[in-house]
XYZ file of C-alpha atoms in Angstrom:
501
model
C -3.248 -21.729 9.424
C -6.080 -19.258 9.377
C -8.905 -20.096 11.536
C -12.661 -18.170 12.031
C -15.162 -17.795 14.172
C -18.518 -16.544 13.552
C -20.561 -15.907 16.441
C -23.741 -14.433 14.946
C -27.316 -14.828 16.979
C -30.122 -16.803 16.158
C -32.349 -14.944 13.645
C -36.198 -14.822 14.683
C -38.970 -13.812 12.228
C -39.125 -10.533 14.071
C -35.645 -9.643 12.829
C -35.926 -10.656 9.211
C -37.582 -7.307 8.293
C -36.823 -3.699 7.862
C -36.825 -1.690 11.046
C -36.411 2.194 11.383
C -32.966 1.398 13.116
C -32.206 -0.425 9.847
C -33.408 1.609 7.534
C -31.125 4.891 9.201
C -28.238 2.844 9.042
C -28.593 1.809 5.344
C -29.209 5.381 5.017
C -25.982 6.596 6.530
C -24.007 4.335 4.968
C -25.140 4.661 1.073
C -24.837 8.891 2.157
C -20.871 7.727 3.321
C -20.665 5.981 -0.281
C -22.272 9.192 -1.826
C -19.624 11.232 -0.261
C -17.045 9.280 -2.176
C -18.631 9.160 -5.440
C -19.294 12.792 -5.394
C -15.553 13.635 -3.904
C -14.005 12.973 -7.160
C -16.600 15.539 -9.198
C -16.302 18.452 -6.481
C -12.442 17.826 -6.691
C -12.189 18.501 -10.185
C -14.602 21.573 -10.287
C -12.534 22.881 -7.504
C -9.383 22.359 -9.305
C -8.782 25.912 -11.554
C -9.612 27.764 -8.125
C -6.854 25.811 -6.316
C -4.296 25.654 -8.714
C -4.669 29.287 -9.109
C -4.566 30.136 -5.257
C -0.991 27.846 -5.111
C -0.109 28.828 -8.504
C 0.298 25.302 -9.262
C 0.956 23.091 -12.613
C 1.053 19.990 -10.369
C -3.024 19.535 -10.124
C -3.445 16.212 -11.422
C -1.755 15.152 -7.334
C -4.856 15.691 -5.741
C -6.754 13.083 -7.621
C -4.007 10.590 -8.114
C -2.847 11.199 -4.280
C -6.487 10.326 -3.229
C -6.885 7.250 -5.505
C -3.667 6.210 -4.570
C -3.661 5.965 -0.904
C -7.200 4.168 -1.482
C -5.539 1.448 -3.450
C -2.513 0.747 -1.669
C -4.169 0.920 2.003
C -7.123 -1.360 0.838
C -5.506 -5.129 1.075
C -4.189 -4.757 4.519
C -7.240 -2.858 5.784
C -9.412 -5.469 4.305
C -7.485 -8.242 6.423
C -7.581 -6.054 9.286
C -11.388 -5.736 9.266
C -11.620 -9.446 8.913
C -9.629 -9.726 12.169
C -11.051 -6.972 14.464
C -14.151 -6.101 12.579
C -15.345 -4.517 9.813
C -17.580 -1.418 11.502
C -14.567 -0.763 13.690
C -12.373 -0.200 10.364
C -15.168 1.527 8.346
C -15.066 3.810 11.626
C -11.411 4.131 11.507
C -11.168 5.326 7.752
C -13.736 7.639 8.119
C -12.522 9.278 10.932
C -8.885 9.341 9.288
C -10.720 10.756 5.807
C -12.200 13.482 7.889
C -8.817 14.338 9.522
C -7.325 14.540 5.846
C -10.071 17.038 4.814
C -9.383 19.413 8.138
C -5.369 19.390 6.993
C -6.663 20.082 3.579
C -9.463 22.740 4.720
C -6.741 25.063 6.452
C -3.402 24.004 4.406
C -1.158 26.422 3.924
C 0.848 25.107 1.093
C -0.063 23.057 -1.574
C 2.129 20.117 -0.425
C 0.347 20.108 2.841
C -2.954 20.248 0.605
C -1.852 16.839 -1.084
C -0.899 15.468 2.171
C -4.195 15.546 3.476
C -6.324 15.004 0.599
C -3.979 11.951 0.316
C -5.360 11.011 4.158
C -8.648 11.779 2.869
C -7.827 8.258 0.346
C -9.011 6.355 3.072
C -12.393 6.811 1.671
C -11.869 4.431 -0.904
C -11.637 1.278 1.094
C -15.293 2.531 2.639
C -16.690 0.871 -0.009
C -16.137 -2.466 0.375
C -15.832 -2.657 4.310
C -19.742 -1.014 3.691
C -21.217 -3.993 2.309
C -18.569 -6.540 4.035
C -20.487 -5.020 7.441
C -23.933 -5.172 5.553
C -23.586 -8.726 5.234
C -22.923 -9.349 8.871
C -25.536 -7.479 10.189
C -28.379 -7.357 8.390
C -31.427 -9.980 8.782
C -30.588 -12.645 5.489
C -33.369 -11.300 3.844
C -32.903 -7.794 3.436
C -29.113 -8.188 2.625
C -28.912 -8.965 -0.992
C -31.468 -5.202 -1.562
C -29.131 -3.437 0.835
C -25.907 -4.034 -0.973
C -27.185 -3.281 -4.223
C -28.760 -0.227 -2.568
C -25.489 0.712 -0.900
C -23.220 0.635 -4.051
C -25.689 1.630 -7.197
C -26.845 4.588 -4.472
C -23.318 5.877 -5.194
C -23.849 8.800 -7.536
C -27.426 9.782 -7.049
C -25.787 13.039 -5.753
C -24.255 13.714 -8.185
C -27.362 15.362 -9.320
C -27.517 18.289 -6.986
C -23.381 18.459 -6.595
C -22.782 20.523 -9.640
C -25.151 23.428 -8.068
C -23.858 22.940 -4.496
C -20.348 22.809 -5.474
C -20.680 25.994 -8.099
C -22.391 27.602 -4.620
C -19.434 26.903 -2.287
C -16.868 27.789 -4.530
C -18.414 31.089 -5.545
C -19.613 32.382 -2.021
C -16.982 30.268 0.183
C -13.983 29.472 -1.485
C -11.966 26.082 -2.618
C -11.650 25.611 1.308
C -15.287 25.121 1.920
C -15.498 21.920 -0.501
C -13.014 20.513 2.468
C -15.230 21.682 5.144
C -18.166 20.062 3.439
C -16.477 16.865 3.901
C -14.935 17.550 7.579
C -18.769 18.140 8.567
C -20.380 15.375 6.662
C -18.039 12.568 7.481
C -18.411 13.346 11.041
C -22.143 13.024 11.127
C -22.057 10.455 8.986
C -19.131 8.631 11.079
C -21.644 9.212 14.166
C -24.533 7.969 12.863
C -23.008 4.262 11.744
C -21.598 4.401 14.604
C -25.363 4.787 16.463
C -26.999 2.668 14.403
C -25.111 0.240 13.103
C -23.448 -2.900 15.238
C -20.788 -4.369 15.015
C -19.724 -7.192 12.703
C -19.754 -10.804 14.919
C -17.566 -12.655 12.600
C -13.598 -12.829 12.923
C -10.731 -14.289 11.080
C -8.184 -15.541 13.614
C -5.157 -14.655 11.889
C -2.224 -12.522 11.726
C -1.497 -9.330 9.851
C 1.344 -10.092 7.109
C 3.244 -7.191 7.243
C 5.862 -7.955 4.329
C 2.871 -8.527 2.184
C 1.647 -5.787 3.021
C 4.329 -3.477 2.045
C 5.200 -5.037 -1.391
C 1.622 -5.221 -2.629
C 0.699 -1.883 -1.553
C 4.025 -0.757 -3.173
C 3.471 -2.528 -5.893
C 0.123 -0.773 -6.423
C 1.446 2.348 -5.910
C 4.050 2.402 -8.599
C 1.708 0.826 -11.131
C -0.497 3.638 -10.195
C 1.703 6.111 -10.418
C 3.068 5.099 -13.985
C -0.561 5.189 -15.545
C -1.468 8.374 -14.147
C 1.698 10.030 -15.180
C 2.779 8.295 -18.427
C 0.756 10.203 -20.816
C 3.103 13.601 -18.973
C 6.291 11.802 -18.707
C 5.978 9.894 -21.820
C 5.696 6.261 -22.027
C 9.354 5.479 -22.763
C 10.472 8.092 -20.372
C 12.728 6.034 -18.199
C 10.723 7.401 -14.718
C 7.700 6.208 -16.344
C 9.443 2.930 -16.730
C 10.866 2.587 -13.419
C 7.598 2.925 -11.550
C 5.984 0.412 -13.948
C 8.581 -2.499 -14.266
C 9.512 -1.648 -10.761
C 5.684 -1.685 -9.489
C 5.397 -5.263 -11.483
C 8.098 -6.565 -9.899
C 6.936 -5.996 -6.801
C 3.000 -7.330 -7.205
C 5.144 -10.892 -8.362
C 7.758 -10.728 -5.326
C 4.007 -10.314 -3.235
C 2.459 -13.539 -4.938
C 5.488 -15.269 -4.064
C 5.632 -14.379 -0.820
C 1.972 -15.125 -0.230
C 2.638 -18.890 -1.346
C 5.231 -19.170 1.754
C 4.135 -17.430 4.167
C 1.638 -19.467 6.693
C -0.881 -16.876 7.322
C -0.937 -14.259 3.843
C -2.218 -10.936 3.238
C -4.426 -12.332 1.091
C -6.057 -16.236 0.604
C -4.537 -16.934 -3.297
C -6.340 -20.092 -2.859
C -9.551 -18.286 -2.572
C -8.310 -15.427 -4.977
C -7.532 -18.031 -7.562
C -11.077 -19.425 -7.706
C -12.738 -18.534 -10.800
C -16.080 -17.072 -9.033
C -13.752 -14.599 -7.382
C -10.921 -14.062 -9.842
C -13.682 -13.235 -12.384
C -15.940 -11.085 -10.475
C -12.594 -8.983 -9.754
C -12.186 -8.627 -13.517
C -15.403 -8.126 -14.299
C -15.569 -5.566 -11.593
C -12.288 -3.793 -13.033
C -13.914 -3.557 -16.395
C -17.261 -2.453 -14.526
C -15.501 0.380 -12.789
C -13.230 1.152 -15.855
C -16.129 1.832 -18.226
C -18.005 3.631 -15.628
C -15.347 5.933 -14.897
C -14.810 6.458 -18.770
C -18.250 7.317 -19.885
C -18.983 10.333 -16.838
C -15.474 11.780 -17.913
C -16.234 12.023 -21.972
C -19.826 13.136 -21.318
C -19.248 16.059 -20.152
C -16.169 17.122 -22.411
C -18.948 16.164 -24.741
C -21.758 18.204 -23.853
C -19.660 21.258 -22.587
C -17.961 22.119 -25.857
C -18.937 25.135 -27.455
C -21.485 24.507 -30.512
C -20.112 27.513 -32.258
C -16.828 25.858 -32.812
C -18.105 23.404 -35.208
C -16.794 20.071 -34.474
C -20.675 18.550 -34.861
C -20.958 17.880 -31.429
C -21.499 19.810 -27.995
C -24.004 22.135 -26.788
C -21.624 24.879 -24.695
C -23.756 24.027 -21.450
C -22.364 24.736 -18.202
C -21.444 23.218 -15.404
C -24.420 23.475 -13.560
C -26.038 22.755 -17.020
C -24.858 19.641 -17.514
C -27.229 18.356 -14.876
C -29.485 17.979 -16.952
C -27.366 15.004 -18.311
C -26.218 13.668 -15.230
C -29.480 13.378 -13.683
C -30.688 10.313 -15.726
C -27.144 8.206 -14.749
C -27.796 8.776 -11.105
C -31.247 8.138 -11.389
C -31.264 4.921 -13.235
C -28.218 3.767 -11.356
C -30.201 3.911 -8.163
C -32.873 2.156 -9.858
C -30.959 -0.346 -11.492
C -29.523 -1.148 -8.283
C -32.601 -1.766 -6.957
C -33.836 -4.087 -9.844
C -30.981 -6.477 -8.966
C -31.686 -6.026 -4.858
C -35.250 -7.315 -5.394
C -34.258 -10.121 -7.941
C -31.601 -11.487 -5.442
C -33.495 -11.243 -2.559
C -36.012 -13.632 -4.119
C -33.741 -16.000 -5.674
C -32.316 -14.792 -8.723
C -28.346 -15.526 -9.412
C -26.574 -11.835 -9.694
C -24.086 -13.553 -12.764
C -27.184 -12.947 -15.516
C -27.803 -9.506 -13.826
C -24.360 -8.248 -14.143
C -24.062 -9.495 -17.615
C -26.906 -7.465 -18.938
C -25.775 -4.437 -16.946
C -22.266 -4.942 -18.507
C -24.622 -5.096 -22.028
C -26.618 -1.666 -21.144
C -23.639 -0.143 -20.661
C -21.917 -1.161 -23.810
C -25.123 -0.282 -25.504
C -25.260 3.294 -23.767
C -21.712 3.457 -25.523
C -22.984 2.916 -28.607
C -25.694 4.766 -28.814
C -23.771 7.938 -27.852
C -20.726 6.905 -30.086
C -23.509 6.702 -33.371
C -25.477 9.707 -32.500
C -24.674 12.691 -29.836
C -25.948 15.915 -31.937
C -29.199 16.111 -29.774
C -29.882 16.733 -26.390
C -32.948 14.281 -26.107
C -31.337 11.458 -27.223
C -28.333 12.473 -25.297
C -30.223 12.201 -22.132
C -31.875 8.827 -23.174
C -28.687 6.827 -23.826
C -27.555 8.413 -20.676
C -30.432 6.991 -18.672
C -29.520 3.948 -20.972
C -25.712 3.396 -19.754
C -27.065 4.634 -16.023
C -29.157 1.351 -15.718
C -26.760 -0.947 -17.086
C -24.215 0.666 -14.530
C -26.518 0.588 -11.439
C -27.122 -3.177 -12.107
C -23.461 -4.057 -13.100
C -22.441 -2.347 -9.426
C -25.326 -3.859 -7.422
C -24.259 -7.305 -8.769
C -20.922 -7.378 -7.930
C -21.020 -7.383 -4.160
C -23.901 -9.732 -4.380
C -21.455 -12.301 -6.205
C -18.510 -11.684 -3.842
C -21.405 -12.952 -0.722
C -22.387 -15.531 -2.584
C -18.680 -16.663 -3.426
C -16.646 -15.743 -0.488
C -16.998 -17.110 2.955
C -17.650 -14.182 5.773
C -14.308 -14.663 7.816
C -12.701 -13.922 4.287
C -15.181 -11.046 2.834
C -13.436 -7.920 3.523
C -9.816 -9.220 2.711
C -11.044 -10.492 -0.607
C -13.249 -7.801 -1.382
C -10.439 -5.387 -0.653
C -8.831 -6.974 -3.804
C -11.698 -6.227 -5.825
C -11.265 -2.679 -4.779
C -7.894 -2.831 -5.982
C -9.263 -3.583 -9.596
C -11.958 -1.201 -8.968
C -9.470 0.983 -8.738
C -6.740 0.515 -11.090
C -9.125 -0.132 -14.325
C -10.492 3.193 -13.917
C -7.402 4.621 -14.362
C -5.751 2.825 -17.203
C -8.916 2.775 -19.479
C -8.927 6.602 -19.728
C -5.637 6.517 -20.168
C -6.256 4.203 -23.168
C -8.751 6.262 -24.719
C -7.388 9.544 -24.713
C -3.787 8.368 -25.535
C -5.527 7.160 -29.112
C -7.314 10.433 -29.063
C -4.009 12.543 -28.396
C -2.542 10.814 -31.069
C -4.803 10.540 -33.925
C -8.181 13.047 -32.923
C -6.773 16.553 -31.996
C -9.223 19.250 -33.642
C -7.421 21.429 -35.735
C -8.388 24.793 -34.223
C -6.150 27.967 -33.668
C -4.896 28.238 -30.444
C -6.368 31.928 -29.946
C -10.223 30.181 -30.031
C -9.416 27.668 -27.689
C -7.464 29.471 -25.078
C -5.200 26.553 -24.326
C -7.833 23.920 -24.133
C -7.786 20.768 -26.114
C -10.733 20.020 -28.279
C -11.042 16.752 -30.271
C -12.749 15.631 -33.648
C -16.068 14.191 -33.895
C -14.390 10.871 -35.118
C -12.118 11.153 -32.141
C -15.092 11.165 -29.600
C -16.559 8.188 -31.692
C -13.349 5.981 -31.296
C -13.196 7.086 -27.322
C -17.099 5.925 -26.939
C -16.312 2.837 -28.860
C -13.255 1.623 -26.645
C -15.766 2.068 -23.702
C -18.525 -0.025 -25.626
C -15.357 -3.024 -25.828
C -14.247 -2.757 -22.332
C -18.268 -3.058 -21.162
C -18.624 -5.923 -23.742
C -15.642 -7.793 -21.813
C -17.361 -7.265 -18.912
C -20.492 -8.820 -20.133
C -18.165 -11.796 -21.037
C -16.380 -12.286 -17.826
C -19.675 -12.510 -16.249
C -21.008 -14.956 -18.524
C -17.933 -16.945 -17.701
C -18.708 -17.305 -13.812
C -19.745 -20.921 -12.754
C -23.532 -20.907 -13.239
C -23.914 -22.344 -9.611
C -21.574 -21.670 -6.333
C -21.177 -23.701 -3.164
C -19.670 -22.154 -0.507
C -18.027 -24.680 2.017
C -17.280 -24.107 5.762
C -13.896 -22.862 7.011
C -11.638 -24.203 9.393
C -12.678 -23.396 12.466
C -16.603 -22.898 12.036
C -16.836 -26.790 12.652
C -14.145 -28.784 14.898
C -13.840 -31.162 11.488
C -14.251 -28.910 8.661
C -12.649 -28.933 5.635
C -10.175 -26.142 4.183
C -12.114 -23.069 2.616
C -12.992 -24.143 -1.297
C -15.305 -22.952 -3.714
C -17.050 -25.919 -6.040
C -18.568 -24.287 -8.669
C -20.349 -26.188 -11.626
């Protein structure tokens, strides 16, 4: 039996508005999530220097280990956050991530560097922990806007990030990237500790350690197979072993979750249409955004002299003119959602509109990508839709899930947000590598693979299909969701159910 308690004090009128402390709290959370968003870009730019220093060809593990640990630990961290406090777990994740960055900064070997980067993967659960904490401690009238800004603000720092990263690497070496994370995480963790209250919401339960091991290992197996399948070969023994083994462990977790009294994730809640569709829609949203942000720099940075029908030959810093409209319009889209939801609008249609905006951005780039000006406009269109979709996801969960199960349920949504971005680029690049490699002499490419114009068109259209599927999922959400009290809040309260019209 799962019991829940909530001791949130009654709100008075003076507590319903923004205060300097509340603004600082939100700013600290937004900047923390910006650190998560920019970590992928900064590590990608530092990867050549890291590979050369350690003389390794296994650079992919730097990115994979980060994502892997974040996805594997998310369900357990979500459950612990519901039980012991969301701020407590948020600060703990920040502290471990800072320690991991410190390990990477002083690493004497590549194996130690990967270990530190893996520990930094605990930044990934900070996303759902942040908006779950906002839901519990911010005044009700500010929640919709606050969670929208927190989630859609991710990416704004991506505008100056290429300049900052280039300056750090050129002047202080690749280790400066990790020192940047150490200092930033310590400062932001302290600010959150000082400015943000602990959640008063608690879930009286026990930890399902067997379920945590089964689910975590299953997710790890699937992610390793997807990440290294293109390198190992999809029919190789290693790929199949990880994929089938991971799938079998996830199935075993589903069986065990039905058998134990207090499972890691309440499958009755997860199986409800509003929750399950929100998770799937979030997966398509983050998968599509990940693919777009991966394809666009490749498109823009390809030298025009190759005559492939695309490419402007811009540098990493020069790419900022294409990144800026994405980051800026993501914030605009998120603020729009926050203001509309705060005034009574439903997040369901807003998510659908956002996903369709992302699809439109994909299609426009697929059809026309030989003009810088148009590409900047299309990037802004995509960014607007991305911001709206990003901001709608936590608002949908807040509408659908009781506070006592917010973090644990959001953690599964976070797993979808990690798996889909790993799968969709693999699909797109598998198609491109099989049929659309440009026939350029090796001496002109210096070992770099370039794709034909048609290849990029197909890749962007694959992203458009994923975004449209996300919109379809959003439209399939129920129009109205009524939340019923959890057992323990009211002595005679019924079991937790969600009633969808």
